[in-house]
Tab-separated table of C-alpha atoms in Angstrom:
chain	number	residue	atom	x	y	z
A	293	UNK	CA	-8.386	203.159	-113.830
A	294	UNK	CA	-10.588	201.078	-116.037
A	295	UNK	CA	-14.313	201.630	-115.192
A	296	UNK	CA	-17.159	199.105	-115.454
A	297	UNK	CA	-19.676	202.053	-114.623
A	298	UNK	CA	-19.560	204.531	-117.209
A	299	UNK	CA	-20.038	208.077	-116.486
A	300	UNK	CA	-23.090	210.264	-117.322
A	301	UNK	CA	-23.820	213.872	-117.013
A	302	UNK	CA	-27.268	215.285	-117.197
A	303	UNK	CA	-28.810	218.564	-116.308
A	304	UNK	CA	-32.274	219.927	-114.838
A	305	UNK	CA	-33.768	222.507	-117.193
A	306	UNK	CA	-32.708	225.833	-115.394
A	307	UNK	CA	-28.902	224.741	-114.817
A	308	UNK	CA	-28.330	223.340	-118.422
A	309	UNK	CA	-26.102	226.441	-119.298
A	310	UNK	CA	-23.662	225.384	-116.399
A	311	UNK	CA	-24.018	221.701	-117.077
A	312	UNK	CA	-23.129	222.166	-120.698
A	313	UNK	CA	-20.070	223.985	-119.710
A	314	UNK	CA	-18.989	221.012	-117.170
A	315	UNK	CA	-19.678	218.541	-119.808
A	316	UNK	CA	-17.504	220.420	-122.480
A	317	UNK	CA	-14.694	220.719	-119.774
A	318	UNK	CA	-14.629	216.855	-119.245
A	319	UNK	CA	-14.784	216.191	-123.104
A	320	UNK	CA	-18.140	214.233	-122.768
A	321	UNK	CA	-21.690	214.681	-124.235
A	322	UNK	CA	-24.284	216.215	-121.902
A	323	UNK	CA	-26.910	213.300	-121.536
A	324	UNK	CA	-30.366	213.972	-123.185
A	325	UNK	CA	-33.281	214.445	-120.760
A	326	UNK	CA	-36.825	215.942	-120.943
A	327	UNK	CA	-39.571	217.504	-118.947
A	328	UNK	CA	-43.212	216.953	-119.500
A	329	UNK	CA	-45.562	219.615	-118.351
A	330	UNK	CA	-49.074	219.188	-117.482
A	331	UNK	CA	-51.725	222.110	-117.528
A	332	UNK	CA	-52.042	222.025	-113.806
A	333	UNK	CA	-48.524	222.872	-113.417
A	334	UNK	CA	-47.325	219.355	-112.463
A	335	UNK	CA	-44.207	218.207	-114.490
A	336	UNK	CA	-42.397	215.064	-115.082
A	337	UNK	CA	-38.803	214.590	-116.143
A	338	UNK	CA	-37.317	211.575	-118.097
A	339	UNK	CA	-34.077	210.556	-119.259
A	340	UNK	CA	-34.165	210.048	-122.959
A	341	UNK	CA	-31.215	207.622	-122.803
A	342	UNK	CA	-30.287	204.543	-120.758
A	343	UNK	CA	-28.561	204.960	-117.506
A	344	UNK	CA	-28.472	201.561	-116.367
A	345	UNK	CA	-25.288	200.786	-114.455
A	346	UNK	CA	-23.890	204.082	-114.914
A	347	UNK	CA	-22.485	206.638	-112.317
A	348	UNK	CA	-24.922	209.631	-113.184
A	349	UNK	CA	-24.200	213.144	-112.337
A	350	UNK	CA	-27.250	215.594	-112.267
A	351	UNK	CA	-26.446	219.309	-112.209
A	352	UNK	CA	-28.887	221.578	-110.591
A	353	UNK	CA	-28.474	224.868	-108.527
A	354	UNK	CA	-31.609	224.946	-106.250
A	355	UNK	CA	-32.366	228.542	-106.637
A	356	UNK	CA	-35.944	229.748	-106.661
A	357	UNK	CA	-38.476	228.764	-107.475
A	358	UNK	CA	-39.089	225.609	-105.749
A	359	UNK	CA	-39.664	223.725	-108.923
A	360	UNK	CA	-35.796	223.532	-109.325
A	361	UNK	CA	-35.305	221.390	-106.243
A	362	UNK	CA	-38.356	219.285	-106.974
A	363	UNK	CA	-37.048	218.885	-110.452
A	364	UNK	CA	-33.546	217.321	-108.894
A	365	UNK	CA	-35.606	215.042	-106.522
A	366	UNK	CA	-37.622	213.571	-109.487
A	367	UNK	CA	-34.291	213.350	-111.685
A	368	UNK	CA	-32.684	211.518	-108.741
A	369	UNK	CA	-35.619	209.172	-108.473
A	370	UNK	CA	-35.804	208.611	-112.021
A	371	UNK	CA	-32.050	207.553	-112.110
A	372	UNK	CA	-32.624	205.165	-109.037
A	373	UNK	CA	-35.634	203.547	-110.759
A	374	UNK	CA	-33.648	203.484	-114.174
A	375	UNK	CA	-31.035	201.251	-112.163
A	376	UNK	CA	-28.114	203.734	-112.272
A	377	UNK	CA	-25.004	202.464	-110.194
A	378	UNK	CA	-24.668	205.699	-108.295
A	379	UNK	CA	-26.604	209.050	-108.601
A	380	UNK	CA	-24.778	212.165	-107.711
A	381	UNK	CA	-26.366	215.559	-107.217
A	382	UNK	CA	-24.123	218.510	-108.401
A	383	UNK	CA	-25.618	221.306	-106.634
A	384	UNK	CA	-23.323	224.410	-107.109
A	385	UNK	CA	-25.847	226.542	-105.108
A	386	UNK	CA	-27.379	224.629	-102.290
A	387	UNK	CA	-30.716	226.487	-101.602
A	388	UNK	CA	-32.499	226.809	-98.054
A	389	UNK	CA	-28.977	227.031	-96.570
A	390	UNK	CA	-29.916	229.958	-94.585
A	391	UNK	CA	-32.199	227.867	-92.530
A	392	UNK	CA	-29.251	225.877	-90.873
A	393	UNK	CA	-30.694	226.447	-87.332
A	394	UNK	CA	-33.470	227.285	-85.279
A	395	UNK	CA	-32.651	231.067	-84.582
A	396	UNK	CA	-36.329	231.711	-83.194
A	397	UNK	CA	-39.044	229.552	-81.774
A	398	UNK	CA	-41.374	227.478	-84.148
A	399	UNK	CA	-39.180	227.776	-87.320
A	400	UNK	CA	-38.128	224.973	-89.633
A	401	UNK	CA	-34.521	223.956	-90.279
A	402	UNK	CA	-34.805	223.959	-93.903
A	403	UNK	CA	-31.479	222.798	-94.921
A	404	UNK	CA	-31.899	219.631	-93.016
A	405	UNK	CA	-35.116	219.054	-94.400
A	406	UNK	CA	-33.381	219.171	-98.049
A	407	UNK	CA	-30.869	216.919	-97.095
A	408	UNK	CA	-33.632	214.397	-95.967
A	409	UNK	CA	-35.328	214.900	-99.301
A	410	UNK	CA	-32.127	214.237	-101.188
A	411	UNK	CA	-31.691	210.936	-99.034
A	412	UNK	CA	-35.210	209.905	-99.545
A	413	UNK	CA	-35.134	210.429	-103.242
A	414	UNK	CA	-31.735	208.027	-103.615
A	415	UNK	CA	-29.082	210.270	-104.030
A	416	UNK	CA	-25.666	208.746	-103.130
A	417	UNK	CA	-23.378	211.919	-102.848
A	418	UNK	CA	-23.757	215.616	-103.066
A	419	UNK	CA	-21.126	218.200	-104.606
A	420	UNK	CA	-21.767	221.873	-103.844
A	421	UNK	CA	-19.673	225.054	-103.250
A	422	UNK	CA	-19.795	227.902	-100.643
A	423	UNK	CA	-22.462	226.555	-98.307
A	424	UNK	CA	-24.068	229.529	-96.240
A	425	UNK	CA	-22.869	227.322	-93.049
A	426	UNK	CA	-20.102	224.653	-93.277
A	427	UNK	CA	-21.840	222.599	-90.772
A	428	UNK	CA	-24.731	221.706	-93.113
A	429	UNK	CA	-22.614	218.890	-94.254
A	430	UNK	CA	-23.448	217.129	-91.075
A	431	UNK	CA	-27.115	217.453	-92.051
A	432	UNK	CA	-26.286	214.511	-94.732
A	433	UNK	CA	-25.828	210.748	-94.213
A	434	UNK	CA	-23.674	210.448	-97.110
A	435	UNK	CA	-20.906	211.976	-98.568
A	436	UNK	CA	-20.712	215.831	-99.246
A	437	UNK	CA	-17.968	217.331	-101.317
A	438	UNK	CA	-17.843	220.740	-100.340
A	439	UNK	CA	-15.370	223.001	-102.226
A	440	UNK	CA	-14.666	226.653	-102.303
A	441	UNK	CA	-14.888	229.155	-105.047
A	442	UNK	CA	-11.720	230.794	-103.571
A	443	UNK	CA	-9.897	228.676	-106.413
A	444	UNK	CA	-11.760	230.729	-109.014
A	445	UNK	CA	-11.782	234.294	-107.155
A	446	UNK	CA	-8.049	234.304	-105.680
A	447	UNK	CA	-6.282	234.307	-109.437
A	448	UNK	CA	-8.660	237.137	-110.410
A	449	UNK	CA	-7.978	239.159	-107.365
A	450	UNK	CA	-4.261	238.590	-108.302
A	451	UNK	CA	-4.845	239.778	-111.846
A	452	UNK	CA	-6.292	243.220	-110.528
A	453	UNK	CA	-2.755	244.142	-108.833
A	454	UNK	CA	-4.311	246.343	-106.271
A	455	UNK	CA	-1.893	248.090	-103.761
A	456	UNK	CA	-3.293	248.804	-100.254
A	457	UNK	CA	-5.444	245.806	-100.401
A	458	UNK	CA	-7.975	244.849	-97.757
A	459	UNK	CA	-10.768	242.146	-97.567
A	460	UNK	CA	-13.945	242.924	-95.559
A	461	UNK	CA	-16.588	240.706	-93.816
A	462	UNK	CA	-19.896	242.267	-94.447
A	463	UNK	CA	-20.969	241.145	-91.078
A	464	UNK	CA	-19.608	239.153	-88.002
A	465	UNK	CA	-20.938	235.798	-89.511
A	466	UNK	CA	-18.468	236.274	-92.610
A	467	UNK	CA	-15.190	236.961	-90.374
A	468	UNK	CA	-14.065	233.370	-90.813
A	469	UNK	CA	-14.150	233.541	-94.745
A	470	UNK	CA	-12.763	237.097	-94.869
A	471	UNK	CA	-9.910	235.957	-92.273
A	472	UNK	CA	-9.004	232.972	-94.789
A	473	UNK	CA	-8.625	235.244	-97.695
A	474	UNK	CA	-6.646	237.782	-95.780
A	475	UNK	CA	-4.329	235.051	-94.803
A	476	UNK	CA	-4.060	233.802	-98.263
A	477	UNK	CA	-3.549	237.560	-99.654
A	478	UNK	CA	-1.370	238.591	-96.984
A	479	UNK	CA	-3.257	241.412	-96.348
A	480	UNK	CA	-5.356	243.374	-93.339
A	481	UNK	CA	-9.096	242.570	-92.702
A	482	UNK	CA	-12.027	244.648	-92.137
A	483	UNK	CA	-15.245	243.669	-90.503
A	484	UNK	CA	-18.613	245.357	-90.718
A	485	UNK	CA	-20.894	245.355	-88.011
A	486	UNK	CA	-24.675	245.883	-88.588
A	487	UNK	CA	-28.026	245.747	-87.228
A	488	UNK	CA	-31.092	244.404	-89.202
A	489	UNK	CA	-34.462	246.119	-88.757
A	490	UNK	CA	-36.006	243.018	-90.106
A	491	UNK	CA	-34.936	240.369	-92.893
A	492	UNK	CA	-33.292	241.804	-95.878
A	493	UNK	CA	-33.419	245.254	-94.394
A	494	UNK	CA	-30.084	246.528	-92.898
A	495	UNK	CA	-30.358	249.385	-90.158
A	496	UNK	CA	-26.977	250.818	-88.962
A	497	UNK	CA	-23.505	249.812	-90.190
A	498	UNK	CA	-19.885	250.613	-89.091
A	499	UNK	CA	-16.563	249.114	-89.936
A	500	UNK	CA	-13.968	247.513	-87.677
A	501	UNK	CA	-10.358	248.089	-89.014
A	502	UNK	CA	-8.525	250.600	-91.128
A	503	UNK	CA	-10.586	251.529	-94.098
A	504	UNK	CA	-9.003	254.743	-95.129
A	505	UNK	CA	-6.522	254.733	-98.120
A	506	UNK	CA	-7.364	250.962	-98.928
A	507	UNK	CA	-8.843	248.952	-101.705
A	508	UNK	CA	-11.348	247.028	-100.253
A	509	UNK	CA	-12.969	243.744	-101.538
A	510	UNK	CA	-16.194	242.703	-99.536
A	511	UNK	CA	-16.426	238.910	-99.438
A	512	UNK	CA	-19.509	237.029	-99.155
A	513	UNK	CA	-21.102	233.578	-99.939
A	514	UNK	CA	-24.155	235.129	-101.554
A	515	UNK	CA	-25.529	238.452	-102.745
A	516	UNK	CA	-29.394	238.473	-102.161
A	517	UNK	CA	-31.025	242.005	-102.222
A	518	UNK	CA	-27.621	243.663	-102.244
A	519	UNK	CA	-28.683	245.838	-99.492
A	520	UNK	CA	-25.665	244.964	-97.094
A	521	UNK	CA	-23.051	245.319	-99.671
A	522	UNK	CA	-24.407	248.598	-101.142
A	523	UNK	CA	-24.567	250.339	-97.571
A	524	UNK	CA	-21.051	248.927	-96.893
A	525	UNK	CA	-19.520	250.412	-100.065
A	526	UNK	CA	-21.087	253.682	-99.566
A	527	UNK	CA	-19.864	253.681	-95.734
A	528	UNK	CA	-16.587	252.673	-96.609
A	529	UNK	CA	-16.106	255.252	-99.256
A	530	UNK	CA	-17.264	257.762	-96.748
A	531	UNK	CA	-14.611	256.637	-94.616
A	532	UNK	CA	-11.861	257.162	-97.249
A	533	UNK	CA	-11.521	253.855	-99.122
A	534	UNK	CA	-9.698	254.078	-102.450
A	535	UNK	CA	-12.131	251.722	-104.087
A	536	UNK	CA	-14.592	248.994	-103.002
A	537	UNK	CA	-15.541	245.763	-104.696
A	538	UNK	CA	-17.868	242.837	-103.749
A	539	UNK	CA	-17.073	239.255	-104.492
A	540	UNK	CA	-19.536	236.570	-103.960
A	541	UNK	CA	-20.044	233.026	-105.136
A	542	UNK	CA	-24.023	232.893	-105.388
A	543	UNK	CA	-25.807	235.878	-107.340
A	544	UNK	CA	-29.230	235.284	-106.004
A	545	UNK	CA	-29.950	238.867	-106.788
A	546	UNK	CA	-33.654	239.185	-105.954
A	547	UNK	CA	-35.688	242.349	-105.527
A	548	UNK	CA	-34.305	245.551	-105.638
A	549	UNK	CA	-30.671	243.956	-105.994
A	550	UNK	CA	-29.607	245.214	-109.306
A	551	UNK	CA	-30.655	248.710	-108.516
A	552	UNK	CA	-28.821	248.760	-105.292
A	553	UNK	CA	-25.632	247.641	-107.045
A	554	UNK	CA	-25.970	250.177	-109.951
A	555	UNK	CA	-26.669	253.119	-107.412
A	556	UNK	CA	-23.888	252.059	-104.813
A	557	UNK	CA	-20.422	253.098	-104.654
A	558	UNK	CA	-19.461	249.572	-105.633
A	559	UNK	CA	-16.533	249.810	-108.513
A	560	UNK	CA	-17.320	246.047	-109.445
A	561	UNK	CA	-19.333	242.768	-108.431
A	562	UNK	CA	-17.612	239.490	-108.973
A	563	UNK	CA	-19.750	236.528	-108.987
A	564	UNK	CA	-19.777	233.109	-110.301
A	565	UNK	CA	-22.319	231.263	-112.557
A	566	UNK	CA	-23.777	228.931	-109.822
A	567	UNK	CA	-27.064	230.733	-110.439
A	568	UNK	CA	-27.726	232.630	-113.917
A	569	UNK	CA	-28.056	236.280	-113.912
A	570	UNK	CA	-31.665	237.782	-114.905
A	571	UNK	CA	-30.364	239.632	-118.043
A	572	UNK	CA	-33.374	241.356	-118.808
A	573	UNK	CA	-33.112	244.696	-120.562
A	574	UNK	CA	-34.328	246.656	-117.401
A	575	UNK	CA	-31.322	245.147	-115.382
A	576	UNK	CA	-28.118	247.268	-115.172
A	577	UNK	CA	-25.484	244.557	-115.267
A	578	UNK	CA	-22.792	246.898	-116.024
A	579	UNK	CA	-20.700	246.516	-112.599
A	580	UNK	CA	-21.077	242.669	-112.720
A	581	UNK	CA	-18.622	240.263	-113.711
A	582	UNK	CA	-19.322	236.412	-113.813
A	583	UNK	CA	-16.637	233.894	-113.415
A	584	UNK	CA	-17.501	230.254	-114.268
A	585	UNK	CA	-17.172	227.378	-111.594
A	586	UNK	CA	-17.510	224.718	-114.450
A	587	UNK	CA	-13.936	224.044	-114.599
A	588	UNK	CA	-13.957	223.540	-110.781
A	589	UNK	CA	-16.554	221.172	-110.937
A	590	UNK	CA	-15.393	219.304	-113.835
A	591	UNK	CA	-12.051	218.608	-112.079
A	592	UNK	CA	-14.259	217.494	-108.872
A	593	UNK	CA	-16.342	215.121	-110.812
A	594	UNK	CA	-13.390	213.756	-112.828
A	595	UNK	CA	-11.491	213.010	-109.395
A	596	UNK	CA	-14.688	211.568	-107.551
A	597	UNK	CA	-15.358	209.117	-110.504
A	598	UNK	CA	-11.950	207.997	-110.807
A	599	UNK	CA	-11.360	207.670	-106.890
A	600	UNK	CA	-8.886	210.387	-106.663
A	601	UNK	CA	-8.145	212.676	-103.632
A	602	UNK	CA	-9.987	215.850	-103.793
A	603	UNK	CA	-8.062	217.499	-101.159
A	604	UNK	CA	-6.219	219.997	-103.518
A	605	UNK	CA	-9.537	221.378	-104.334
A	606	UNK	CA	-9.961	222.780	-100.969
A	607	UNK	CA	-7.930	226.109	-100.678
A	608	UNK	CA	-9.266	226.985	-97.248
């Protein structure tokens, strides 16, 4: 299809590593942008080339700090004011997604607020993967392309050629995801039941399903402090599992996460590059394998730009 509106891809500062891979997969150059920093902490992003009349894709995962979200909002606003035809936010990791409901009195619904901010900034569309809760798509008043990292994970699982494979949900909320993988892999499912002492602190845990003699893969959308998967892996090995791996799309890996993983019974932790790893000398990343979602998003961008169906990108 001939296009009057050309495609341009830009990146915010902390997602450039992924944007470069996406642009390379699309065989186009990553657009040039800059950020001016003021001494008081204020910053101002700018496009260093014209975007007038273009379909502009801006790549940015909104992991902490909050500057990443605000830089994306400023970039969207700048593109809109520079007369871009369409402005599409490519958010491999959608931050604040855990605040998707009022689970106790007097709290915010952060995911809805972020959706409102993106709309107010002038965003026309959002692309993301493995939202913490599928219903967050309903918070937006414009199209959301929500794809799953299963298209990246499933080939890797098959390459392991594990016998007696079982997939596990780390909690009751992850049962739907684990069930989808169990159906696609034609293997049994295990559900971990846990109680939390407080946020990010797991109390007791038990497993529902057959664990003994199984090679277990724990599935989740994100790994934050890794307390849950570390406790689950230790518990399953005590119950006679042959091996335990964890697989999660978003490696938030905050606080003591790297230590939890290193000291746990986990044989391997498979994540994607929606969030960059904190590769500092003191972090033990020997158990962590990173798979890229660049091809997934490049294919999605290409199809959306050319008005093609994206239903094949939805494995679940």
